[in-house]
mmCIF file of C-alpha atoms in Angstrom:
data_model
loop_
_atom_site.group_PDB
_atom_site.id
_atom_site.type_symbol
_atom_site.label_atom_id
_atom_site.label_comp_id
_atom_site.label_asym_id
_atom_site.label_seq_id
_atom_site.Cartn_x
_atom_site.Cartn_y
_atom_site.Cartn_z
ATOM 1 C CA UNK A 1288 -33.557 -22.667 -58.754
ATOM 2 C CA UNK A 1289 -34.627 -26.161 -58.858
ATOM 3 C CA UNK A 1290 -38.234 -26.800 -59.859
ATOM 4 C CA UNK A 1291 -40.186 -28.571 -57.142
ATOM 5 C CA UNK A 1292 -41.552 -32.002 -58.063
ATOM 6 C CA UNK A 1293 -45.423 -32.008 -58.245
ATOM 7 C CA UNK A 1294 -45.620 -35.644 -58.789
ATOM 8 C CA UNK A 1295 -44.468 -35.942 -54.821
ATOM 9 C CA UNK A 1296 -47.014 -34.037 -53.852
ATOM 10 C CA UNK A 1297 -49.680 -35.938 -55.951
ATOM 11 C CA UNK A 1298 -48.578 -38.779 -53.949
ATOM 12 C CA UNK A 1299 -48.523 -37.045 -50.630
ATOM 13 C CA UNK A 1300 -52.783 -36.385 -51.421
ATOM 14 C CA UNK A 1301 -53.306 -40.026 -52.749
ATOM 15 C CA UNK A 1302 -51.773 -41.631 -49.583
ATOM 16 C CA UNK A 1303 -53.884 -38.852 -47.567
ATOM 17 C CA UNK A 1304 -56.656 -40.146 -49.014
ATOM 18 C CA UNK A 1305 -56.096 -43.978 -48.347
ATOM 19 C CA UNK A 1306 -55.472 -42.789 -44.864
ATOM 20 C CA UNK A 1307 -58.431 -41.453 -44.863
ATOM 21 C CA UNK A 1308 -60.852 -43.741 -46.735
ATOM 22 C CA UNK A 1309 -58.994 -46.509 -44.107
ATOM 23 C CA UNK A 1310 -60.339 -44.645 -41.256
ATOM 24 C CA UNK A 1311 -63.482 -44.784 -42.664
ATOM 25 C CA UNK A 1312 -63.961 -48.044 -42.693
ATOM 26 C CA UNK A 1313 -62.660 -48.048 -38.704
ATOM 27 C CA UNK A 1314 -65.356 -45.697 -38.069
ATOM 28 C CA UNK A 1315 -67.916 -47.467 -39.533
ATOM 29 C CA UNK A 1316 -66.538 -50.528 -37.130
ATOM 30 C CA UNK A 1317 -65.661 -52.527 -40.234
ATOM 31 C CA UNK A 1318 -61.842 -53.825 -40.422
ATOM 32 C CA UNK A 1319 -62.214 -54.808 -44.181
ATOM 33 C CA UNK A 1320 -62.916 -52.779 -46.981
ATOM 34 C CA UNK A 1321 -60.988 -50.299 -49.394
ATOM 35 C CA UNK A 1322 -57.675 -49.250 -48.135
ATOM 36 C CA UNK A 1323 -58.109 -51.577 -45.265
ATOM 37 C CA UNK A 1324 -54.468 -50.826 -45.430
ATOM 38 C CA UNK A 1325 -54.360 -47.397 -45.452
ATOM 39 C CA UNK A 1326 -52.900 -46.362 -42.570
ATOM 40 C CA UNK A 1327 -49.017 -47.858 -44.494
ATOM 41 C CA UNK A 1328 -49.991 -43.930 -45.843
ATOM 42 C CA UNK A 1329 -48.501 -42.603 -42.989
ATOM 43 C CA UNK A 1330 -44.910 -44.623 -43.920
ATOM 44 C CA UNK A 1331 -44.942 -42.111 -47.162
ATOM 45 C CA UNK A 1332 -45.076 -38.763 -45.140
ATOM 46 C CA UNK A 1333 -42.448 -39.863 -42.833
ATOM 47 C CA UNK A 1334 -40.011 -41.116 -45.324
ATOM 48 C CA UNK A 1335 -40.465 -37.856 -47.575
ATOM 49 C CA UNK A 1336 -40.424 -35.626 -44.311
ATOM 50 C CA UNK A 1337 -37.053 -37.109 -43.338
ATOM 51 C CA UNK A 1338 -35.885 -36.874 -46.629
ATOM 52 C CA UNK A 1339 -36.790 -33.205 -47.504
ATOM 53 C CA UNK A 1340 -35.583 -32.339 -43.724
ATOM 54 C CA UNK A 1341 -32.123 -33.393 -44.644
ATOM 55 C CA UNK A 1342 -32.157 -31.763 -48.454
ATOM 56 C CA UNK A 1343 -33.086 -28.759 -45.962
ATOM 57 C CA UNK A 1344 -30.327 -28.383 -43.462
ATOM 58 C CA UNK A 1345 -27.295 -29.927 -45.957
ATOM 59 C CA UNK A 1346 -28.384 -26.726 -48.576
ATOM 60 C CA UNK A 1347 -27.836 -24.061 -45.794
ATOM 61 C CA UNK A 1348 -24.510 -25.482 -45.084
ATOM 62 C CA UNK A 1349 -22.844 -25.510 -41.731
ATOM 63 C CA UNK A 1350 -22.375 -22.086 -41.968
ATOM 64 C CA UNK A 1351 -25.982 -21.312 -41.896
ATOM 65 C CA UNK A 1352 -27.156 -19.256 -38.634
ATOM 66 C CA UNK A 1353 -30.256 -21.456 -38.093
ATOM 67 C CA UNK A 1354 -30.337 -23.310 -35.159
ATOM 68 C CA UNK A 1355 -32.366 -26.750 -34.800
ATOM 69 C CA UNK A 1356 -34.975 -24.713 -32.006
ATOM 70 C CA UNK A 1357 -35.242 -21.878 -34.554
ATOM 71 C CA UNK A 1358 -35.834 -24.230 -36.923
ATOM 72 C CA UNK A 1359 -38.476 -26.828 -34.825
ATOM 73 C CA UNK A 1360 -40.040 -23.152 -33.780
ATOM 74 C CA UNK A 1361 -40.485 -22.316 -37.312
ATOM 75 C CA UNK A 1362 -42.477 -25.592 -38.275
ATOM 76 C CA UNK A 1363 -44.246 -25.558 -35.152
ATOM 77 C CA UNK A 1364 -46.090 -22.478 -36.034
ATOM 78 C CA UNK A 1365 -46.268 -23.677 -39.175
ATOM 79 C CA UNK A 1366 -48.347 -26.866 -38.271
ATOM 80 C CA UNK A 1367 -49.959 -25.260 -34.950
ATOM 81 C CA UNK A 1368 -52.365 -23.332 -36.926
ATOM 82 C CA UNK A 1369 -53.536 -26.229 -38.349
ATOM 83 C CA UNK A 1370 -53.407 -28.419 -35.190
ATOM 84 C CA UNK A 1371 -55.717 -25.744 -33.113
ATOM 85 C CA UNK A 1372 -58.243 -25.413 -35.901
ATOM 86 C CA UNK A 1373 -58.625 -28.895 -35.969
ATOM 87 C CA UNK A 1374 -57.922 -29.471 -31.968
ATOM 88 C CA UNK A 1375 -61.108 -26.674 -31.581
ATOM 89 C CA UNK A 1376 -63.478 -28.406 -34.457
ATOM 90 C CA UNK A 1377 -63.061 -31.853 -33.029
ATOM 91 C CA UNK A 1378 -63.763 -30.262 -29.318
ATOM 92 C CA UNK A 1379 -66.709 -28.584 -30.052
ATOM 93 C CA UNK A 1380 -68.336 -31.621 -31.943
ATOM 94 C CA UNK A 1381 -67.522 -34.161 -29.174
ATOM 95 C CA UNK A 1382 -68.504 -31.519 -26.814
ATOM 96 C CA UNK A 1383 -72.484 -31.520 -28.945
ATOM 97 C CA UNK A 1384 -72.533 -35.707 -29.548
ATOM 98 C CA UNK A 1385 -71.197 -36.817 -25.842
ATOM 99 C CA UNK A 1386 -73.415 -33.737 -24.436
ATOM 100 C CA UNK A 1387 -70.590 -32.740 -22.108
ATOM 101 C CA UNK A 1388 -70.925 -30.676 -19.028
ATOM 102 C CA UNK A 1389 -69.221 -27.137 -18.608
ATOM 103 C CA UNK A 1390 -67.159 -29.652 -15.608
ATOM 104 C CA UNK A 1391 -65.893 -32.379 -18.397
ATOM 105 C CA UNK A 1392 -65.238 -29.688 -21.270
ATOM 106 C CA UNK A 1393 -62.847 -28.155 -18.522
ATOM 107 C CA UNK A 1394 -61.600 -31.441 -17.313
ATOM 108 C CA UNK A 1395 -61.172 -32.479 -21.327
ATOM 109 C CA UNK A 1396 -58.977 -29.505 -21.901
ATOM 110 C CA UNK A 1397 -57.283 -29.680 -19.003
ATOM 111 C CA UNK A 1398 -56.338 -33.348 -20.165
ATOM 112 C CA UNK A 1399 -55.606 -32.253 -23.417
ATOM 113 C CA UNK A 1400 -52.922 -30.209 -22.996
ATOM 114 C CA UNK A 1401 -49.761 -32.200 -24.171
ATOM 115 C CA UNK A 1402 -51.880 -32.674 -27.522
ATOM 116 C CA UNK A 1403 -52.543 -28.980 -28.071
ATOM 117 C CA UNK A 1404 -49.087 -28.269 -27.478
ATOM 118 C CA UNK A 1405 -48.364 -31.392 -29.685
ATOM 119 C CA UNK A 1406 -45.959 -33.207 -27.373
ATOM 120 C CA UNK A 1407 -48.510 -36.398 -26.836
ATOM 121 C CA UNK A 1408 -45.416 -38.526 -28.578
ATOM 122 C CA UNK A 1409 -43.173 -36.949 -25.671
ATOM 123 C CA UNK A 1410 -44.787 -39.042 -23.370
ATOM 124 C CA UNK A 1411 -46.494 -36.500 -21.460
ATOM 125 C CA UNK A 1412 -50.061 -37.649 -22.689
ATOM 126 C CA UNK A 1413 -50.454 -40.569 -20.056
ATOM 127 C CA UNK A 1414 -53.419 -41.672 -21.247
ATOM 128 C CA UNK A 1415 -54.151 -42.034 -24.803
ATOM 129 C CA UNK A 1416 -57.976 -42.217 -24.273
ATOM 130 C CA UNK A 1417 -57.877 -38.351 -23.626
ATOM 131 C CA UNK A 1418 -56.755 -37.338 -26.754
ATOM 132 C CA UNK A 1419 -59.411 -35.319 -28.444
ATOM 133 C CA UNK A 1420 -58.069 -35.757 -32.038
ATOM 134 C CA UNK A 1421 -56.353 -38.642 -32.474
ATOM 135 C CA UNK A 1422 -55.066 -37.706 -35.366
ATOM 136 C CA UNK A 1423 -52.035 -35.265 -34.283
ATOM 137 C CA UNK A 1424 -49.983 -37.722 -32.822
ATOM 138 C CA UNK A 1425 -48.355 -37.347 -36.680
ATOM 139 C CA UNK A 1426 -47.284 -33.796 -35.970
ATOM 140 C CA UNK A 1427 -46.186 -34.517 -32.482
ATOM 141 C CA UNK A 1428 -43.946 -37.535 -33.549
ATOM 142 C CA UNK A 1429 -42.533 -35.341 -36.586
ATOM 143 C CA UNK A 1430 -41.903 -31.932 -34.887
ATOM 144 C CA UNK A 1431 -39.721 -34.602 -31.756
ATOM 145 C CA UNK A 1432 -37.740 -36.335 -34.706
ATOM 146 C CA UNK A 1433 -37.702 -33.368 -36.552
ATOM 147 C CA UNK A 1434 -35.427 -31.939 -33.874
ATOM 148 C CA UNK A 1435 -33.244 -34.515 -33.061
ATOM 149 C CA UNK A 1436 -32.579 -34.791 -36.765
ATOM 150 C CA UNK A 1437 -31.814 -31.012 -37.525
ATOM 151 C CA UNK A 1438 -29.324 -30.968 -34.311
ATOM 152 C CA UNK A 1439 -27.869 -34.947 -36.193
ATOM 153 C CA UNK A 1440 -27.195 -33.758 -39.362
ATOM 154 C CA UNK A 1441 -25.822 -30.091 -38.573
ATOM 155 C CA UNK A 1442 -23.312 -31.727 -35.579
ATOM 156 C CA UNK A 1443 -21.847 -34.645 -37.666
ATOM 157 C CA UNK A 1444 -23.351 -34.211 -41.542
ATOM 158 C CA UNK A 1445 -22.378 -37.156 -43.771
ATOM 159 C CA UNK A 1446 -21.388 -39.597 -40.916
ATOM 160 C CA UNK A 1447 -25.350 -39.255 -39.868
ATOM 161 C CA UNK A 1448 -26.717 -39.310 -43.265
ATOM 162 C CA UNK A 1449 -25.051 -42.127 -44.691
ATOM 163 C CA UNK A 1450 -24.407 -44.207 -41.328
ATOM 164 C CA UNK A 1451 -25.559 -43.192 -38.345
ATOM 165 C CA UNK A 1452 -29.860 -42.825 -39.912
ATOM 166 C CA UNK A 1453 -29.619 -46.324 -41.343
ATOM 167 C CA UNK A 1454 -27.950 -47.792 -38.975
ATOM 168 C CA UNK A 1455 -30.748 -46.675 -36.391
ATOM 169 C CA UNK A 1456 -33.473 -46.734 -38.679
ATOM 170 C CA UNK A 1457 -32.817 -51.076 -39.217
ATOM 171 C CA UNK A 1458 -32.488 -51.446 -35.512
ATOM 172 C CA UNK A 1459 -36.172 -49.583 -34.888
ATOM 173 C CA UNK A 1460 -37.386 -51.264 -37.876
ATOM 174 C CA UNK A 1461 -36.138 -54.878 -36.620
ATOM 175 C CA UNK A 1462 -37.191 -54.179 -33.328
ATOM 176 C CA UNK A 1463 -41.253 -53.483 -35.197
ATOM 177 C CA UNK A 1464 -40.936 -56.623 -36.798
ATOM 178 C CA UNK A 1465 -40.650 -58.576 -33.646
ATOM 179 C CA UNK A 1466 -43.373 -56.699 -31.672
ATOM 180 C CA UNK A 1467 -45.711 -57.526 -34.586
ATOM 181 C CA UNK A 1468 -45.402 -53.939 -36.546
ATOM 182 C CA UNK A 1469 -46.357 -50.628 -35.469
ATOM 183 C CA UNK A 1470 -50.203 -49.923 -36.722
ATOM 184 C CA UNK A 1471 -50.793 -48.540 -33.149
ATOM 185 C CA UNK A 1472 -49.398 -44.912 -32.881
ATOM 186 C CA UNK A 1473 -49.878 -45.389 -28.462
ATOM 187 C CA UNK A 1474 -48.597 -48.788 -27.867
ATOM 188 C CA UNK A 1475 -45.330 -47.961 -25.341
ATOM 189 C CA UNK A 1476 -42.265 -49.522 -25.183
ATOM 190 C CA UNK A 1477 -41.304 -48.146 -21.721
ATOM 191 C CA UNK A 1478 -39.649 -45.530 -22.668
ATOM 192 C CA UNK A 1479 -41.361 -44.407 -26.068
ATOM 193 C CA UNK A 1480 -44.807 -44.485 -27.839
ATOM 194 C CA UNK A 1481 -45.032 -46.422 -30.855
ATOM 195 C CA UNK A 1482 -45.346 -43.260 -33.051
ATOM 196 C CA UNK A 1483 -41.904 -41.774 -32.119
ATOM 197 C CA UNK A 1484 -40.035 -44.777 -33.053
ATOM 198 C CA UNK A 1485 -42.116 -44.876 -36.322
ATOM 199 C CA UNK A 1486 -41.363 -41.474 -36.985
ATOM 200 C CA UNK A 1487 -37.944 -41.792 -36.087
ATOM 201 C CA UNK A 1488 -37.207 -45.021 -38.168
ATOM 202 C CA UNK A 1489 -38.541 -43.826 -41.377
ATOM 203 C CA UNK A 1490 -37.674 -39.585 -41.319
ATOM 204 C CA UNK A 1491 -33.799 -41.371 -40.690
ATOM 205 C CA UNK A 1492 -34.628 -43.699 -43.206
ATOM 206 C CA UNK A 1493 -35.380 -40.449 -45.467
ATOM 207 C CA UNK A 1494 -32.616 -38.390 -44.038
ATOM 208 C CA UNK A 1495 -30.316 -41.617 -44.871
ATOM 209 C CA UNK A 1496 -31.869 -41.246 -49.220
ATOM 210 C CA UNK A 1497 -31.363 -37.582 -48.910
ATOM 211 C CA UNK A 1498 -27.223 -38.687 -47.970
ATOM 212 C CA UNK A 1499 -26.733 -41.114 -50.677
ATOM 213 C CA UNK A 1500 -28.393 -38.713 -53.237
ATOM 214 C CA UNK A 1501 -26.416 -35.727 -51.907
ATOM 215 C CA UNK A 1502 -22.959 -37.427 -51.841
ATOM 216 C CA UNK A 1503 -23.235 -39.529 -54.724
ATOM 217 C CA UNK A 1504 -22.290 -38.466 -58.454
ATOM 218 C CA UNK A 1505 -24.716 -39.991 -60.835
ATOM 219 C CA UNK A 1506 -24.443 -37.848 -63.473
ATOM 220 C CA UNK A 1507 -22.294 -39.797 -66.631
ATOM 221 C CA UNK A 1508 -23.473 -43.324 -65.012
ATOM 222 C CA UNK A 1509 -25.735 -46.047 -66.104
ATOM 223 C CA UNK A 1510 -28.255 -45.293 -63.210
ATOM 224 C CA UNK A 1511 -27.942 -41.705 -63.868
ATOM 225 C CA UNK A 1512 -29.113 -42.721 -68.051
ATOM 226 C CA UNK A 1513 -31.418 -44.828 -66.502
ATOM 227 C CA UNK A 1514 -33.244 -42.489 -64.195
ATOM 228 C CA UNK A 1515 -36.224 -41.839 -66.570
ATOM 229 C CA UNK A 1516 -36.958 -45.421 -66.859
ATOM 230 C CA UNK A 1517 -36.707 -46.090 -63.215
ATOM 231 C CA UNK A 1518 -39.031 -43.476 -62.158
ATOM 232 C CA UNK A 1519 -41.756 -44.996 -64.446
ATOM 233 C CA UNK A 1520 -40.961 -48.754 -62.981
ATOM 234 C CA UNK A 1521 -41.126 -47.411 -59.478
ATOM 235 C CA UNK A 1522 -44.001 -44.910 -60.215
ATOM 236 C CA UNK A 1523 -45.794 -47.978 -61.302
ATOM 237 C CA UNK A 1524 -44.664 -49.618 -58.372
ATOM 238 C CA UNK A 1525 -46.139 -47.257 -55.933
ATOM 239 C CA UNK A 1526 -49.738 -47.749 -57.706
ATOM 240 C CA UNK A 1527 -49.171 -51.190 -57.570
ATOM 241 C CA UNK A 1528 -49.111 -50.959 -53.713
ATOM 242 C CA UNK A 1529 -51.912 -48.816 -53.367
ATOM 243 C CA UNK A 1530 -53.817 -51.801 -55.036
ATOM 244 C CA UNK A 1531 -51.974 -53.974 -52.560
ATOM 245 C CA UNK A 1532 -53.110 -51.038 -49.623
ATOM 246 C CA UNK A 1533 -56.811 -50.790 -51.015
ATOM 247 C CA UNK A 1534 -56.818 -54.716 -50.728
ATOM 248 C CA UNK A 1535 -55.677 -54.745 -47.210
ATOM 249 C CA UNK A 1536 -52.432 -56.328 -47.825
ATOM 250 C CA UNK A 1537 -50.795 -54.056 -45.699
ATOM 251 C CA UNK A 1538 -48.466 -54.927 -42.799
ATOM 252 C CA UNK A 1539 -46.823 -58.094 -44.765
ATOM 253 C CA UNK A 1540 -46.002 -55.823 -46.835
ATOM 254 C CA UNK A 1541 -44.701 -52.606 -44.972
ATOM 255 C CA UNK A 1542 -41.077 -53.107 -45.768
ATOM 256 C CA UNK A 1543 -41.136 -53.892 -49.538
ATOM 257 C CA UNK A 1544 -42.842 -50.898 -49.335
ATOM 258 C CA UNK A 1545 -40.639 -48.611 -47.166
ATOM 259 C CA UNK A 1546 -37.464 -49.916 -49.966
ATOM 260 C CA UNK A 1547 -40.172 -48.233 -53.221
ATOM 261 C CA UNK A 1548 -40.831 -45.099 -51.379
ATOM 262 C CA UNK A 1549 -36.986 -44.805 -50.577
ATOM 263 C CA UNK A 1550 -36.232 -45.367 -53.895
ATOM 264 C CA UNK A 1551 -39.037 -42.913 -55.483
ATOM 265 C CA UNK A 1552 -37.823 -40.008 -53.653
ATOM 266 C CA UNK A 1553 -34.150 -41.275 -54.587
ATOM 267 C CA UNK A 1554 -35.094 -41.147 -58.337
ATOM 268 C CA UNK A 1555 -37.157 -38.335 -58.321
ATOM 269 C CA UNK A 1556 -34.696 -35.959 -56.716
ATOM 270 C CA UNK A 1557 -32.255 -36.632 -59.094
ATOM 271 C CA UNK A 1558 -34.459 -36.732 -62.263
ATOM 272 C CA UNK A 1559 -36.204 -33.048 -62.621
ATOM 273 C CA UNK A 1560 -40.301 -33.628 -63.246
ATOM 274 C CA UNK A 1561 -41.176 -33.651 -66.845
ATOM 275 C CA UNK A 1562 -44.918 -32.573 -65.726
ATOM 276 C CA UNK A 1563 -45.999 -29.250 -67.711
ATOM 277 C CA UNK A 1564 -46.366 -26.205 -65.377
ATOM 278 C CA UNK A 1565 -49.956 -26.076 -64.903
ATOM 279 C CA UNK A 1566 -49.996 -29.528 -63.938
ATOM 280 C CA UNK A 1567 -47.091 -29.742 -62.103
ATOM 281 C CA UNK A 1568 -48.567 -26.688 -60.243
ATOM 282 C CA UNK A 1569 -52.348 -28.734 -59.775
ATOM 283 C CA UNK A 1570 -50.507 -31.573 -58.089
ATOM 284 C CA UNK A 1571 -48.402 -29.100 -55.667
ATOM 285 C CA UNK A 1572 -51.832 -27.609 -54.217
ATOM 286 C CA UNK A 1573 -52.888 -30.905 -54.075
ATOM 287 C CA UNK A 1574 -49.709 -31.930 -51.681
ATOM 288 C CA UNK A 1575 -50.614 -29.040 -49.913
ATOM 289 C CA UNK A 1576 -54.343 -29.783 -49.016
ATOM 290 C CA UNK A 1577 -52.968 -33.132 -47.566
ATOM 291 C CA UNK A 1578 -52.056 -32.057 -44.462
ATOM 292 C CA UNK A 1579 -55.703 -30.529 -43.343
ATOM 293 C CA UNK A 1580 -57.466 -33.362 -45.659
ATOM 294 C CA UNK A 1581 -55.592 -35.305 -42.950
ATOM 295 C CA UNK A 1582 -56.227 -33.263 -39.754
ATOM 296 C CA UNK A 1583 -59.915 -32.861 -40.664
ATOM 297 C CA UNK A 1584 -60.984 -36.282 -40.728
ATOM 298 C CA UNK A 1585 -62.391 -36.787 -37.270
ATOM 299 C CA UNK A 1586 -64.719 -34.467 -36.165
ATOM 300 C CA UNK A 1587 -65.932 -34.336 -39.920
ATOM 301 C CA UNK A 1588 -66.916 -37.833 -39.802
ATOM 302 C CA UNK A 1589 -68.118 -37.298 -35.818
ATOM 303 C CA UNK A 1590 -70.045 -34.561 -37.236
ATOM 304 C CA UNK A 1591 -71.594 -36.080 -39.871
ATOM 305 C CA UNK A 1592 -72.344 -39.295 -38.308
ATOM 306 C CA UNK A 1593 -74.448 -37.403 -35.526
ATOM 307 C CA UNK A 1594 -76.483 -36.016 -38.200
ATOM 308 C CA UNK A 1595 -76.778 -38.466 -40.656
ATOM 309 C CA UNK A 1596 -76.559 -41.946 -39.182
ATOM 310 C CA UNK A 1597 -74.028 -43.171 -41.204
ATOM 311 C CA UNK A 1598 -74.565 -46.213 -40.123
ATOM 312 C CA UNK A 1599 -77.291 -47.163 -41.740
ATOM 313 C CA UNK A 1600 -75.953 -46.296 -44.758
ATOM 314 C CA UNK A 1601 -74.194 -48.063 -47.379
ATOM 315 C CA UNK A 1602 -70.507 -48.141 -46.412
ATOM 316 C CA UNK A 1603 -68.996 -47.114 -49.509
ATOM 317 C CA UNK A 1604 -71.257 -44.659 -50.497
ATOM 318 C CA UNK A 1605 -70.329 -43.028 -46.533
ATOM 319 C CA UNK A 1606 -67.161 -43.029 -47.019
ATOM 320 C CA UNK A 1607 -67.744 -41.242 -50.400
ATOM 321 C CA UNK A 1608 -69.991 -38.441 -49.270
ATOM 322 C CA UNK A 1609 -67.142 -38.554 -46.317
ATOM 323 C CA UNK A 1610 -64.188 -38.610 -48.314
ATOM 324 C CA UNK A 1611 -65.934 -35.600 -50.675
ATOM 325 C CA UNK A 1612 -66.889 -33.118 -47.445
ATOM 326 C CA UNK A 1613 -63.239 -33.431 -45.715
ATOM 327 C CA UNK A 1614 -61.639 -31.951 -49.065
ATOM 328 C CA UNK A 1615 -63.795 -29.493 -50.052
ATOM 329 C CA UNK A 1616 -63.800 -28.218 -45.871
ATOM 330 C CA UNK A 1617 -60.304 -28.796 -46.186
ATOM 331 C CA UNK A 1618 -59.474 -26.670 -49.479
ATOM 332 C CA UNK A 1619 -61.873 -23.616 -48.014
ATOM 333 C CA UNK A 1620 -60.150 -23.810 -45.082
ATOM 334 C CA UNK A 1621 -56.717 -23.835 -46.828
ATOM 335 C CA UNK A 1622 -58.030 -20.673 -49.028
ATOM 336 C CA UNK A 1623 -59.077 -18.887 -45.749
ATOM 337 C CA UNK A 1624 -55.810 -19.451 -44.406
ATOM 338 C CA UNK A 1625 -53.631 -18.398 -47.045
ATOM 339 C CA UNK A 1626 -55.670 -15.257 -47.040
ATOM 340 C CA UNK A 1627 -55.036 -14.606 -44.222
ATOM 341 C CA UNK A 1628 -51.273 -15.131 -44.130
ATOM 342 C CA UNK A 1629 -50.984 -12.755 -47.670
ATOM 343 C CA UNK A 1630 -52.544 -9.561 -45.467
#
């Protein structure tokens, strides 16, 4: 069995963390300031969704008896359990700082419902200023594309991978750059939000690395020699554009970007990690924790805010204190869970 890559997943928590640290600064009403950037995070989990999707379905085979529901069921649990305890934490804090009535909580939930179902991205949630944490339009926008890519990739396979997900992935992507990018998650096009098409564009775009890995032989070639080498230019790449993130280059750079992360995961899949186990292991839990490191976010800085004024505080030293409290509530959380799930 092939040994999962840790260094992906120590990637997946550092671009959590910009994401975070950028919605810091938001919160604190400031538009510069570390990771500025940080939401171009978001590109990362997409890509690597997409592209760990299609390693998914092409290893089954056709002959597999999973269906794409069974499989969009499966991940739905999966991520509800996180949505609802995050859904319920951000509630009951905006609930205590607004001071709502027993009429608005009802009217809130009421409201809510396409985002605690996580089909906001569907369209159903007709006004984004319900939402009560903002956050989960990721989940909604990767469980939809999720889907549609299972059903892609089992009905026509390699014709998909290798031309059908690129081919709509540059039309999405050109259609971005001349609506001024896609840093809003609820702008609509008329037909879709902003986040579906984002999702869409980049989990093909991931689906479409996935292909050219899968159906290309590399082993014997010069880029197959060369994979070591390329890993640590690209690896060095990536931190390079965290700078570029952290400075708030961002969106003028988005699709030199998208081409490093796309070739990361291409390397990476095809060059086993030379990480020692222990490590290797560290920088899987790490991957792991993103996900309610990212969920959390919120109602912990809501929260903490109402208490402690954050405000009058110096920014970076907020969004340290901030940054510090989401993890640790995020890694007792994930212990609680995983207890739970071993009974």
């Amino acid at each position: 069995m092939k040994r999962r890559n840790g260094e992906i997943d120590a990637l997946k928590f550092l671009f959590a963390a910009a994401i975070m640290i950028y919605h810091g600064w938001n919160y604190l009403g400031l538009d510069q300031g570390l990771f500025a950037a940080g939401y171009m995070g978001v590109e990362f989990f997409f890509v690597t969704s997409g592209f760990f999707l299609a390693a998914h379905v092409v290893r089954r085979g056709s002959d597999s008896d999973e269906t794409p529901l069974a499989y969009a069921v499966s991940r739905y649990k999966f991520f509800f359990v996180w949505q609802i305890i995050a859904f319920v934490s951000s509630f009951i804090v905006l609930s205590i700082i607004y001071h709502w009535s027993a009429g608005q909580m009802a009217t809130t939930l009421v409201r809510a419902i396409p985002e605690i179902l996580l089909l906001q991205q569907s369209g159903f949630m007709l006004n984004p200023t319900y939402v009560v944490n903002g956050i989960t339009w990721y989940l909604s926008a990767l469980l939809l594309v999720s889907f549609i890519a299972y059903w892609l990739i089992r009905k026509f396979g390699k014709s998909f991978l290798c031309f059908g997900a690129p081919l709509v992935s540059l039309l999405v992507l050109g259609y971005f750059v001349h609506t001024g990018g896609f840093s809003n998650p609820w702008g609509w096009t008329g037909f879709f939000y902003h986040g579906f098409l984002r999702a869409l564009a980049e989990m093909f775009l991931g689906c479409f690395i996935y292909g050219v890995v899968s159906f290309t032989e590399l082993e014997g070639t010069w880029l197959g020699k060369m994979n070591a080498k390329l890993a640590g230019v690209l690896k060095a790449a990536l931190v390079v554009f965290l700078v570029v993130l952290a400075t708030g280059g961002g969106q003028d750079y988005l699709f030199i970007f998208l081409i490093v992360v796309c070739a990361l995961m291409f390397v990476m899949q095809v060059r086993p990690t030379a990480l020692p186990d222990r490590l290797n292991e560290g920088f899987i839990y790490l991957g792991r924790l993103s996900l309610p490191v990212f969920l959390n976010q919120l109602w912990c800085w809501k929260l903490m805010d109402y208490f402690l004024g954050f405000g009058t505080w110096n920014p970076a030293l907020a969004i340290g204190v901030y940054s510090m409290v989401v993890v640790v509530l995020s890694a007792i959380e994930m212990a609680i869970i995983n207890a739970v799930r071993k009974r």
